[in-house]
Amino acid sequence: MNCLNGRAPIRIFRRGNLDLFKLIDTHAHVSDLDNPVEALERAKAAGVGAILAVGADMETCKATLELASTFPGYIYPALGIHPTEIVVQEIPETVRFIEENIEKCTAIGEIGLDYWSREARKNKEIRDLQRDLYIKQLRIASEMDKPVSIHARGSWRDALDIVKTHGPGRGVFHWYSGPLDILKEILDSGYYISATIAAEYSKEHRAALTYAPLERILIETDSPVIYRGSPSEPADLVRTLKALSELKGLPLEDVAQATTRNAQKLFKIRI
Ligand SMILES: [Zn+2]
């Protein structure tokens, strides 16, 4: 669909008007992209005005900080250990790295829980390890008053209960596709959720995005995640925007402005 409410979305792609429609990709693994420099050029051309780049382990946290210093004012770094990327021996060193560099961080992430895999569902030790590390990182975020980017796949209830107890009180449940009763609590507790490209097809994700008010939704790519067989990059953020606009029955411009405003408010990003 190329036209929404009679307005052609073409304006967001046209050079010269980009300033009107700056988008913020609020969750991308930029350091994992094949050629980040080229991908960032394409993102800028597509109207992406800033990217919150998340780390997932020691290597990607370091790479994310380097990218942020190479592209100041465009790449905003978040550091964290992802629940499915935990290497037990590396935890102390990585946590120390996060603490030492926290002043340079826009947020803490990607952190959270993941009970999706069979392994995690069956093995309590894995879940306990994830929870301990999630709590540890939430406490760092709270002490330093940094927002958090939360991964909560298959662990929606625990992820919410724990962040309510240990978290900084502001953050985003990225790519939310859990139950709507928990989503209601997430929103009541002041948190945001984010839309990904899966808004084009995922029943659960679409239900969550339909339920949540636009003032509490951010947009992202989670690139280079593969959607329908193809790896993504931040330039694909316009796909998330289009899918969300269609779900909300609102013009692209309105959804672009609202989601950018939301991201600026949560992450204190100025573009
Ligand atoms: Zn991610």
PDB file of C-alpha atoms and ligand atoms in Angstrom:
ATOM      1  CA  MET A   1       0.000   0.000   0.000  1.00  0.00           C
ATOM      2  CA  ASN A   2       1.540   3.276  -1.108  1.00  0.00           C
ATOM      3  CA  CYS A   3      -1.046   5.748  -0.027  1.00  0.00           C
ATOM      4  CA  LEU A   4      -2.502   6.421   3.391  1.00  0.00           C
ATOM      5  CA  ASN A   5      -5.514   8.595   4.005  1.00  0.00           C
ATOM      6  CA  GLY A   6      -4.987  10.160   0.610  1.00  0.00           C
ATOM      7  CA  ARG A   7      -1.449  11.294   1.399  1.00  0.00           C
ATOM      8  CA  ALA A   8       1.419   9.859  -0.562  1.00  0.00           C
ATOM      9  CA  PRO A   9       4.314   8.766   1.687  1.00  0.00           C
ATOM     10  CA  ILE A  10       6.820   9.807  -0.961  1.00  0.00           C
ATOM     11  CA  ARG A  11       7.663  13.021   0.890  1.00  0.00           C
ATOM     12  CA  ILE A  12       9.653  11.215   3.499  1.00  0.00           C
ATOM     13  CA  PHE A  13      12.025   9.891   0.855  1.00  0.00           C
ATOM     14  CA  ARG A  14      12.557  13.139  -0.963  1.00  0.00           C
ATOM     15  CA  ARG A  15      15.784  14.961  -0.301  1.00  0.00           C
ATOM     16  CA  GLY A  16      15.224  18.464   0.951  1.00  0.00           C
ATOM     17  CA  ASN A  17      12.220  17.506   3.020  1.00  0.00           C
ATOM     18  CA  LEU A  18      14.061  15.068   5.222  1.00  0.00           C
ATOM     19  CA  ASP A  19      14.355  17.550   8.054  1.00  0.00           C
ATOM     20  CA  LEU A  20      10.605  17.460   8.400  1.00  0.00           C
ATOM     21  CA  PHE A  21      10.586  13.731   8.909  1.00  0.00           C
ATOM     22  CA  LYS A  22      13.653  12.767  10.856  1.00  0.00           C
ATOM     23  CA  LEU A  23      13.169   9.309  12.247  1.00  0.00           C
ATOM     24  CA  ILE A  24      15.014   7.669  15.118  1.00  0.00           C
ATOM     25  CA  ASP A  25      15.898   3.981  14.947  1.00  0.00           C
ATOM     26  CA  THR A  26      15.676   3.242  18.654  1.00  0.00           C
ATOM     27  CA  HIS A  27      17.247  -0.228  18.579  1.00  0.00           C
ATOM     28  CA  ALA A  28      19.817  -1.437  16.069  1.00  0.00           C
ATOM     29  CA  HIS A  29      22.867  -3.671  16.379  1.00  0.00           C
ATOM     30  CA  VAL A  30      24.912  -1.364  14.194  1.00  0.00           C
ATOM     31  CA  SER A  31      28.208  -3.070  15.020  1.00  0.00           C
ATOM     32  CA  ASP A  32      26.800  -6.321  13.572  1.00  0.00           C
ATOM     33  CA  LEU A  33      26.020  -4.805  10.165  1.00  0.00           C
ATOM     34  CA  ASP A  34      28.215  -6.017   7.304  1.00  0.00           C
ATOM     35  CA  ASN A  35      29.367  -2.541   6.351  1.00  0.00           C
ATOM     36  CA  PRO A  36      28.164  -0.057   8.983  1.00  0.00           C
ATOM     37  CA  VAL A  37      29.563   3.020   7.222  1.00  0.00           C
ATOM     38  CA  GLU A  38      27.686   2.342   3.990  1.00  0.00           C
ATOM     39  CA  ALA A  39      24.560   1.304   5.870  1.00  0.00           C
ATOM     40  CA  LEU A  40      24.613   4.606   7.799  1.00  0.00           C
ATOM     41  CA  GLU A  41      24.782   6.568   4.539  1.00  0.00           C
ATOM     42  CA  ARG A  42      21.699   4.729   3.294  1.00  0.00           C
ATOM     43  CA  ALA A  43      19.969   5.338   6.637  1.00  0.00           C
ATOM     44  CA  LYS A  44      20.608   9.084   6.408  1.00  0.00           C
ATOM     45  CA  ALA A  45      19.268   9.144   2.841  1.00  0.00           C
ATOM     46  CA  ALA A  46      16.132   7.331   4.030  1.00  0.00           C
ATOM     47  CA  GLY A  47      15.401   9.990   6.663  1.00  0.00           C
ATOM     48  CA  VAL A  48      16.874   8.297   9.732  1.00  0.00           C
ATOM     49  CA  GLY A  49      18.247  11.168  11.808  1.00  0.00           C
ATOM     50  CA  ALA A  50      19.682   9.180  14.726  1.00  0.00           C
ATOM     51  CA  ILE A  51      20.218   5.612  15.820  1.00  0.00           C
ATOM     52  CA  LEU A  52      20.308   4.118  19.285  1.00  0.00           C
ATOM     53  CA  ALA A  53      22.964   1.444  18.772  1.00  0.00           C
ATOM     54  CA  VAL A  54      22.810  -1.376  21.297  1.00  0.00           C
ATOM     55  CA  GLY A  55      25.553  -3.690  22.495  1.00  0.00           C
ATOM     56  CA  ALA A  56      25.030  -7.337  23.409  1.00  0.00           C
ATOM     57  CA  ASP A  57      28.378  -8.574  24.744  1.00  0.00           C
ATOM     58  CA  MET A  58      31.929  -7.371  25.386  1.00  0.00           C
ATOM     59  CA  GLU A  59      32.929  -7.232  21.729  1.00  0.00           C
ATOM     60  CA  THR A  60      29.801  -5.438  20.485  1.00  0.00           C
ATOM     61  CA  CYS A  61      29.790  -3.028  23.431  1.00  0.00           C
ATOM     62  CA  LYS A  62      33.328  -1.921  22.531  1.00  0.00           C
ATOM     63  CA  ALA A  63      32.466  -1.692  18.827  1.00  0.00           C
ATOM     64  CA  THR A  64      29.304   0.292  19.591  1.00  0.00           C
ATOM     65  CA  LEU A  65      31.237   2.870  21.598  1.00  0.00           C
ATOM     66  CA  GLU A  66      33.766   3.209  18.781  1.00  0.00           C
ATOM     67  CA  LEU A  67      30.984   3.767  16.256  1.00  0.00           C
ATOM     68  CA  ALA A  68      29.433   6.382  18.536  1.00  0.00           C
ATOM     69  CA  SER A  69      32.712   8.292  18.717  1.00  0.00           C
ATOM     70  CA  THR A  70      33.099   8.068  14.923  1.00  0.00           C
ATOM     71  CA  PHE A  71      29.541   9.311  14.316  1.00  0.00           C
ATOM     72  CA  PRO A  72      28.815  11.731  17.180  1.00  0.00           C
ATOM     73  CA  GLY A  73      25.305  13.119  17.144  1.00  0.00           C
ATOM     74  CA  TYR A  74      24.153  10.273  14.925  1.00  0.00           C
ATOM     75  CA  ILE A  75      24.987   7.052  16.758  1.00  0.00           C
ATOM     76  CA  TYR A  76      23.855   7.092  20.379  1.00  0.00           C
ATOM     77  CA  PRO A  77      25.335   4.154  22.281  1.00  0.00           C
ATOM     78  CA  ALA A  78      23.654   1.741  24.653  1.00  0.00           C
ATOM     79  CA  LEU A  79      25.747  -0.847  26.455  1.00  0.00           C
ATOM     80  CA  GLY A  80      24.542  -4.104  27.917  1.00  0.00           C
ATOM     81  CA  ILE A  81      24.743  -7.874  27.995  1.00  0.00           C
ATOM     82  CA  HIS A  82      21.964  -9.590  26.051  1.00  0.00           C
ATOM     83  CA  PRO A  83      20.308 -12.546  27.838  1.00  0.00           C
ATOM     84  CA  THR A  84      21.156 -15.005  25.056  1.00  0.00           C
ATOM     85  CA  GLU A  85      24.739 -13.737  24.666  1.00  0.00           C
ATOM     86  CA  ILE A  86      25.941 -14.386  28.209  1.00  0.00           C
ATOM     87  CA  VAL A  87      29.464 -15.763  28.513  1.00  0.00           C
ATOM     88  CA  VAL A  88      29.872 -16.469  32.210  1.00  0.00           C
ATOM     89  CA  GLN A  89      33.646 -15.878  32.317  1.00  0.00           C
ATOM     90  CA  GLU A  90      33.234 -12.503  30.607  1.00  0.00           C
ATOM     91  CA  ILE A  91      30.531 -11.105  32.915  1.00  0.00           C
ATOM     92  CA  PRO A  92      32.778  -9.288  35.445  1.00  0.00           C
ATOM     93  CA  GLU A  93      34.923  -7.682  32.761  1.00  0.00           C
ATOM     94  CA  THR A  94      31.927  -6.636  30.643  1.00  0.00           C
ATOM     95  CA  VAL A  95      30.014  -5.227  33.600  1.00  0.00           C
ATOM     96  CA  ARG A  96      33.121  -3.252  34.589  1.00  0.00           C
ATOM     97  CA  PHE A  97      33.393  -1.964  31.020  1.00  0.00           C
ATOM     98  CA  ILE A  98      29.767  -0.810  31.116  1.00  0.00           C
ATOM     99  CA  GLU A  99      30.265   0.945  34.462  1.00  0.00           C
ATOM    100  CA  GLU A 100      33.485   2.640  33.327  1.00  0.00           C
ATOM    101  CA  ASN A 101      31.855   3.958  30.165  1.00  0.00           C
ATOM    102  CA  ILE A 102      28.406   4.751  31.424  1.00  0.00           C
ATOM    103  CA  GLU A 103      28.856   8.514  31.123  1.00  0.00           C
ATOM    104  CA  LYS A 104      29.163   8.055  27.350  1.00  0.00           C
ATOM    105  CA  CYS A 105      25.982   5.955  27.189  1.00  0.00           C
ATOM    106  CA  THR A 106      22.559   7.137  26.180  1.00  0.00           C
ATOM    107  CA  ALA A 107      20.989   3.990  27.648  1.00  0.00           C
ATOM    108  CA  ILE A 108      21.648   0.546  29.060  1.00  0.00           C
ATOM    109  CA  GLY A 109      20.778  -2.240  26.627  1.00  0.00           C
ATOM    110  CA  GLU A 110      20.147  -4.651  25.230  1.00  0.00           C
ATOM    111  CA  ILE A 111      19.397  -6.338  28.527  1.00  0.00           C
ATOM    112  CA  GLY A 112      16.618  -8.573  29.761  1.00  0.00           C
ATOM    113  CA  LEU A 113      15.393 -12.142  29.839  1.00  0.00           C
ATOM    114  CA  ASP A 114      14.704 -14.760  27.191  1.00  0.00           C
ATOM    115  CA  TYR A 115      12.776 -17.910  28.122  1.00  0.00           C
ATOM    116  CA  TRP A 116      11.938 -18.679  24.515  1.00  0.00           C
ATOM    117  CA  SER A 117      14.497 -21.389  23.874  1.00  0.00           C
ATOM    118  CA  ARG A 118      13.865 -24.966  25.023  1.00  0.00           C
ATOM    119  CA  GLU A 119      17.137 -24.797  26.897  1.00  0.00           C
ATOM    120  CA  ALA A 120      16.060 -21.791  28.974  1.00  0.00           C
ATOM    121  CA  ARG A 121      12.576 -23.203  29.576  1.00  0.00           C
ATOM    122  CA  LYS A 122      14.011 -26.459  30.895  1.00  0.00           C
ATOM    123  CA  ASN A 123      17.031 -25.176  32.740  1.00  0.00           C
ATOM    124  CA  LYS A 124      16.463 -23.115  35.875  1.00  0.00           C
ATOM    125  CA  GLU A 125      20.158 -22.279  36.140  1.00  0.00           C
ATOM    126  CA  ILE A 126      20.035 -20.474  32.809  1.00  0.00           C
ATOM    127  CA  ARG A 127      16.985 -18.472  33.872  1.00  0.00           C
ATOM    128  CA  ASP A 128      18.579 -17.620  37.236  1.00  0.00           C
ATOM    129  CA  LEU A 129      21.759 -16.467  35.523  1.00  0.00           C
ATOM    130  CA  GLN A 130      19.744 -14.240  33.178  1.00  0.00           C
ATOM    131  CA  ARG A 131      17.777 -12.787  36.080  1.00  0.00           C
ATOM    132  CA  ASP A 132      20.883 -12.042  38.176  1.00  0.00           C
ATOM    133  CA  LEU A 133      22.538 -10.254  35.293  1.00  0.00           C
ATOM    134  CA  TYR A 134      19.359  -8.389  34.373  1.00  0.00           C
ATOM    135  CA  ILE A 135      19.040  -7.140  37.969  1.00  0.00           C
ATOM    136  CA  LYS A 136      22.702  -6.161  38.099  1.00  0.00           C
ATOM    137  CA  GLN A 137      22.392  -4.100  34.913  1.00  0.00           C
ATOM    138  CA  LEU A 138      19.095  -2.533  35.991  1.00  0.00           C
ATOM    139  CA  ARG A 139      20.765  -1.378  39.196  1.00  0.00           C
ATOM    140  CA  ILE A 140      23.560   0.245  37.218  1.00  0.00           C
ATOM    141  CA  ALA A 141      20.941   1.998  35.074  1.00  0.00           C
ATOM    142  CA  SER A 142      19.054   3.147  38.175  1.00  0.00           C
ATOM    143  CA  GLU A 143      22.152   4.481  39.924  1.00  0.00           C
ATOM    144  CA  MET A 144      23.159   6.447  36.856  1.00  0.00           C
ATOM    145  CA  ASP A 145      19.606   7.354  35.846  1.00  0.00           C
ATOM    146  CA  LYS A 146      19.835   5.821  32.362  1.00  0.00           C
ATOM    147  CA  PRO A 147      16.840   4.453  30.454  1.00  0.00           C
ATOM    148  CA  VAL A 148      16.858   0.752  29.564  1.00  0.00           C
ATOM    149  CA  SER A 149      16.201  -1.182  26.366  1.00  0.00           C
ATOM    150  CA  ILE A 150      14.596  -4.450  27.430  1.00  0.00           C
ATOM    151  CA  HIS A 151      14.457  -7.802  25.671  1.00  0.00           C
ATOM    152  CA  ALA A 152      11.649  -9.876  27.205  1.00  0.00           C
ATOM    153  CA  ARG A 153      10.863 -12.675  24.750  1.00  0.00           C
ATOM    154  CA  GLY A 154       8.819 -15.369  26.446  1.00  0.00           C
ATOM    155  CA  SER A 155       9.545 -13.801  29.821  1.00  0.00           C
ATOM    156  CA  TRP A 156       7.191 -10.829  29.802  1.00  0.00           C
ATOM    157  CA  ARG A 157       5.914 -11.215  33.359  1.00  0.00           C
ATOM    158  CA  ASP A 158       9.329 -11.654  35.005  1.00  0.00           C
ATOM    159  CA  ALA A 159      10.914  -8.926  32.893  1.00  0.00           C
ATOM    160  CA  LEU A 160       8.249  -6.460  33.996  1.00  0.00           C
ATOM    161  CA  ASP A 161       8.174  -7.441  37.683  1.00  0.00           C
ATOM    162  CA  ILE A 162      11.958  -7.197  37.942  1.00  0.00           C
ATOM    163  CA  VAL A 163      12.240  -3.842  36.165  1.00  0.00           C
ATOM    164  CA  LYS A 164       9.530  -2.440  38.421  1.00  0.00           C
ATOM    165  CA  THR A 165      11.603  -3.405  41.455  1.00  0.00           C
ATOM    166  CA  HIS A 166      15.139  -2.698  40.265  1.00  0.00           C
ATOM    167  CA  GLY A 167      14.845  -0.502  37.202  1.00  0.00           C
ATOM    168  CA  PRO A 168      15.307   3.230  36.654  1.00  0.00           C
ATOM    169  CA  GLY A 169      11.595   3.817  35.992  1.00  0.00           C
ATOM    170  CA  ARG A 170      12.056   4.589  32.317  1.00  0.00           C
ATOM    171  CA  GLY A 171      12.724   2.383  29.358  1.00  0.00           C
ATOM    172  CA  VAL A 172      11.307   0.458  26.458  1.00  0.00           C
ATOM    173  CA  PHE A 173      10.123  -3.110  26.048  1.00  0.00           C
ATOM    174  CA  HIS A 174      11.624  -3.579  22.645  1.00  0.00           C
ATOM    175  CA  TRP A 175       9.629  -5.537  19.992  1.00  0.00           C
ATOM    176  CA  TYR A 176       6.827  -6.244  22.440  1.00  0.00           C
ATOM    177  CA  SER A 177       4.709  -9.197  21.356  1.00  0.00           C
ATOM    178  CA  GLY A 178       3.507 -10.559  24.684  1.00  0.00           C
ATOM    179  CA  PRO A 179       0.087 -10.706  26.322  1.00  0.00           C
ATOM    180  CA  LEU A 180      -2.075  -7.589  26.399  1.00  0.00           C
ATOM    181  CA  ASP A 181      -2.768  -7.723  30.147  1.00  0.00           C
ATOM    182  CA  ILE A 182       0.964  -7.458  30.829  1.00  0.00           C
ATOM    183  CA  LEU A 183       1.218  -4.736  28.193  1.00  0.00           C
ATOM    184  CA  LYS A 184      -1.412  -2.774  30.093  1.00  0.00           C
ATOM    185  CA  GLU A 185       0.778  -2.972  33.213  1.00  0.00           C
ATOM    186  CA  ILE A 186       3.841  -1.976  31.206  1.00  0.00           C
ATOM    187  CA  LEU A 187       2.059   1.134  29.983  1.00  0.00           C
ATOM    188  CA  ASP A 188       0.571   1.873  33.419  1.00  0.00           C
ATOM    189  CA  SER A 189       4.106   1.674  34.829  1.00  0.00           C
ATOM    190  CA  GLY A 190       5.283   4.358  32.416  1.00  0.00           C
ATOM    191  CA  TYR A 191       7.272   2.237  29.962  1.00  0.00           C
ATOM    192  CA  TYR A 192       7.283   2.377  26.183  1.00  0.00           C
ATOM    193  CA  ILE A 193       7.144  -0.440  23.663  1.00  0.00           C
ATOM    194  CA  SER A 194       8.784  -0.439  20.257  1.00  0.00           C
ATOM    195  CA  ALA A 195       7.638  -1.511  16.824  1.00  0.00           C
ATOM    196  CA  THR A 196       9.893  -3.461  14.467  1.00  0.00           C
ATOM    197  CA  ILE A 197       9.493  -4.543  10.852  1.00  0.00           C
ATOM    198  CA  ALA A 198       7.574  -7.561  12.204  1.00  0.00           C
ATOM    199  CA  ALA A 199       4.668  -5.094  12.484  1.00  0.00           C
ATOM    200  CA  GLU A 200       4.099  -6.039   8.836  1.00  0.00           C
ATOM    201  CA  TYR A 201       3.100  -9.617   9.664  1.00  0.00           C
ATOM    202  CA  SER A 202       3.361 -10.764  13.315  1.00  0.00           C
ATOM    203  CA  LYS A 203      -0.087 -11.277  14.824  1.00  0.00           C
ATOM    204  CA  GLU A 204       1.053 -10.792  18.436  1.00  0.00           C
ATOM    205  CA  HIS A 205       3.212  -7.774  17.648  1.00  0.00           C
ATOM    206  CA  ARG A 206       0.423  -6.142  15.644  1.00  0.00           C
ATOM    207  CA  ALA A 207      -2.052  -6.740  18.482  1.00  0.00           C
ATOM    208  CA  ALA A 208       0.298  -5.011  20.940  1.00  0.00           C
ATOM    209  CA  LEU A 209       0.862  -2.049  18.623  1.00  0.00           C
ATOM    210  CA  THR A 210      -2.853  -1.692  18.033  1.00  0.00           C
ATOM    211  CA  TYR A 211      -3.490  -1.708  21.790  1.00  0.00           C
ATOM    212  CA  ALA A 212      -0.759   0.741  22.879  1.00  0.00           C
ATOM    213  CA  PRO A 213      -1.354   4.457  22.347  1.00  0.00           C
ATOM    214  CA  LEU A 214       0.923   6.133  19.812  1.00  0.00           C
ATOM    215  CA  GLU A 215       2.412   8.355  22.552  1.00  0.00           C
ATOM    216  CA  ARG A 216       4.016   5.232  24.031  1.00  0.00           C
ATOM    217  CA  ILE A 217       5.415   3.633  20.893  1.00  0.00           C
ATOM    218  CA  LEU A 218       8.933   3.925  19.458  1.00  0.00           C
ATOM    219  CA  ILE A 219      10.089   2.575  16.114  1.00  0.00           C
ATOM    220  CA  GLU A 220      13.177   0.475  15.406  1.00  0.00           C
ATOM    221  CA  THR A 221      14.687  -2.130  13.100  1.00  0.00           C
ATOM    222  CA  ASP A 222      16.651  -4.408  15.470  1.00  0.00           C
ATOM    223  CA  SER A 223      18.906  -4.688  12.421  1.00  0.00           C
ATOM    224  CA  PRO A 224      20.528  -6.825  11.132  1.00  0.00           C
ATOM    225  CA  VAL A 225      17.682  -9.131  12.205  1.00  0.00           C
ATOM    226  CA  ILE A 226      16.272 -11.163   9.315  1.00  0.00           C
ATOM    227  CA  TYR A 227      12.654 -10.452   8.416  1.00  0.00           C
ATOM    228  CA  ARG A 228      10.972 -12.698   5.876  1.00  0.00           C
ATOM    229  CA  GLY A 229      14.316 -14.012   4.668  1.00  0.00           C
ATOM    230  CA  SER A 230      16.199 -10.727   4.283  1.00  0.00           C
ATOM    231  CA  PRO A 231      18.598  -9.068   6.726  1.00  0.00           C
ATOM    232  CA  SER A 232      17.568  -5.579   7.782  1.00  0.00           C
ATOM    233  CA  GLU A 233      19.476  -2.327   8.216  1.00  0.00           C
ATOM    234  CA  PRO A 234      18.520   1.042   9.745  1.00  0.00           C
ATOM    235  CA  ALA A 235      17.365   2.408   6.342  1.00  0.00           C
ATOM    236  CA  ASP A 236      14.529  -0.121   6.587  1.00  0.00           C
ATOM    237  CA  LEU A 237      13.067   1.883   9.458  1.00  0.00           C
ATOM    238  CA  VAL A 238      10.591   3.330   6.953  1.00  0.00           C
ATOM    239  CA  ARG A 239       9.057  -0.159   6.711  1.00  0.00           C
ATOM    240  CA  THR A 240       8.369  -0.126  10.437  1.00  0.00           C
ATOM    241  CA  LEU A 241       6.945   3.371  10.109  1.00  0.00           C
ATOM    242  CA  LYS A 242       4.645   2.373   7.252  1.00  0.00           C
ATOM    243  CA  ALA A 243       3.387  -0.748   9.012  1.00  0.00           C
ATOM    244  CA  LEU A 244       2.670   1.211  12.189  1.00  0.00           C
ATOM    245  CA  SER A 245       0.933   3.985  10.241  1.00  0.00           C
ATOM    246  CA  GLU A 246      -1.324   1.443   8.578  1.00  0.00           C
ATOM    247  CA  LEU A 247      -2.142  -0.227  11.895  1.00  0.00           C
ATOM    248  CA  LYS A 248      -2.983   3.098  13.497  1.00  0.00           C
ATOM    249  CA  GLY A 249      -4.823   4.422  10.424  1.00  0.00           C
ATOM    250  CA  LEU A 250      -2.785   7.625  10.646  1.00  0.00           C
ATOM    251  CA  PRO A 251      -0.700   9.521   8.090  1.00  0.00           C
ATOM    252  CA  LEU A 252       3.000   8.653   7.963  1.00  0.00           C
ATOM    253  CA  GLU A 253       3.930  12.211   8.881  1.00  0.00           C
ATOM    254  CA  ASP A 254       1.949  12.069  12.115  1.00  0.00           C
ATOM    255  CA  VAL A 255       3.393   8.727  13.140  1.00  0.00           C
ATOM    256  CA  ALA A 256       6.922   9.864  12.213  1.00  0.00           C
ATOM    257  CA  GLN A 257       6.615  12.998  14.304  1.00  0.00           C
ATOM    258  CA  ALA A 258       5.031  11.246  17.289  1.00  0.00           C
ATOM    259  CA  THR A 259       7.531   8.384  17.420  1.00  0.00           C
ATOM    260  CA  THR A 260      10.495  10.729  17.003  1.00  0.00           C
ATOM    261  CA  ARG A 261       9.167  12.881  19.810  1.00  0.00           C
ATOM    262  CA  ASN A 262       8.734   9.808  22.008  1.00  0.00           C
ATOM    263  CA  ALA A 263      12.314   8.689  21.356  1.00  0.00           C
ATOM    264  CA  GLN A 264      13.660  12.174  22.062  1.00  0.00           C
ATOM    265  CA  LYS A 265      11.782  12.252  25.336  1.00  0.00           C
ATOM    266  CA  LEU A 266      12.855   8.807  26.527  1.00  0.00           C
ATOM    267  CA  PHE A 267      16.494   8.905  25.419  1.00  0.00           C
ATOM    268  CA  LYS A 268      17.042  12.666  25.549  1.00  0.00           C
ATOM    269  CA  ILE A 269      18.254  12.581  21.955  1.00  0.00           C
ATOM    270  CA  ARG A 270      18.278  15.929  20.173  1.00  0.00           C
ATOM    271  CA  ILE A 271      18.040  15.880  16.387  1.00  0.00           C
TER     272      ILE A 271
HETATM  273 ZN    ZN B   1      18.182  -6.446  19.621  1.00  0.00          ZN
END
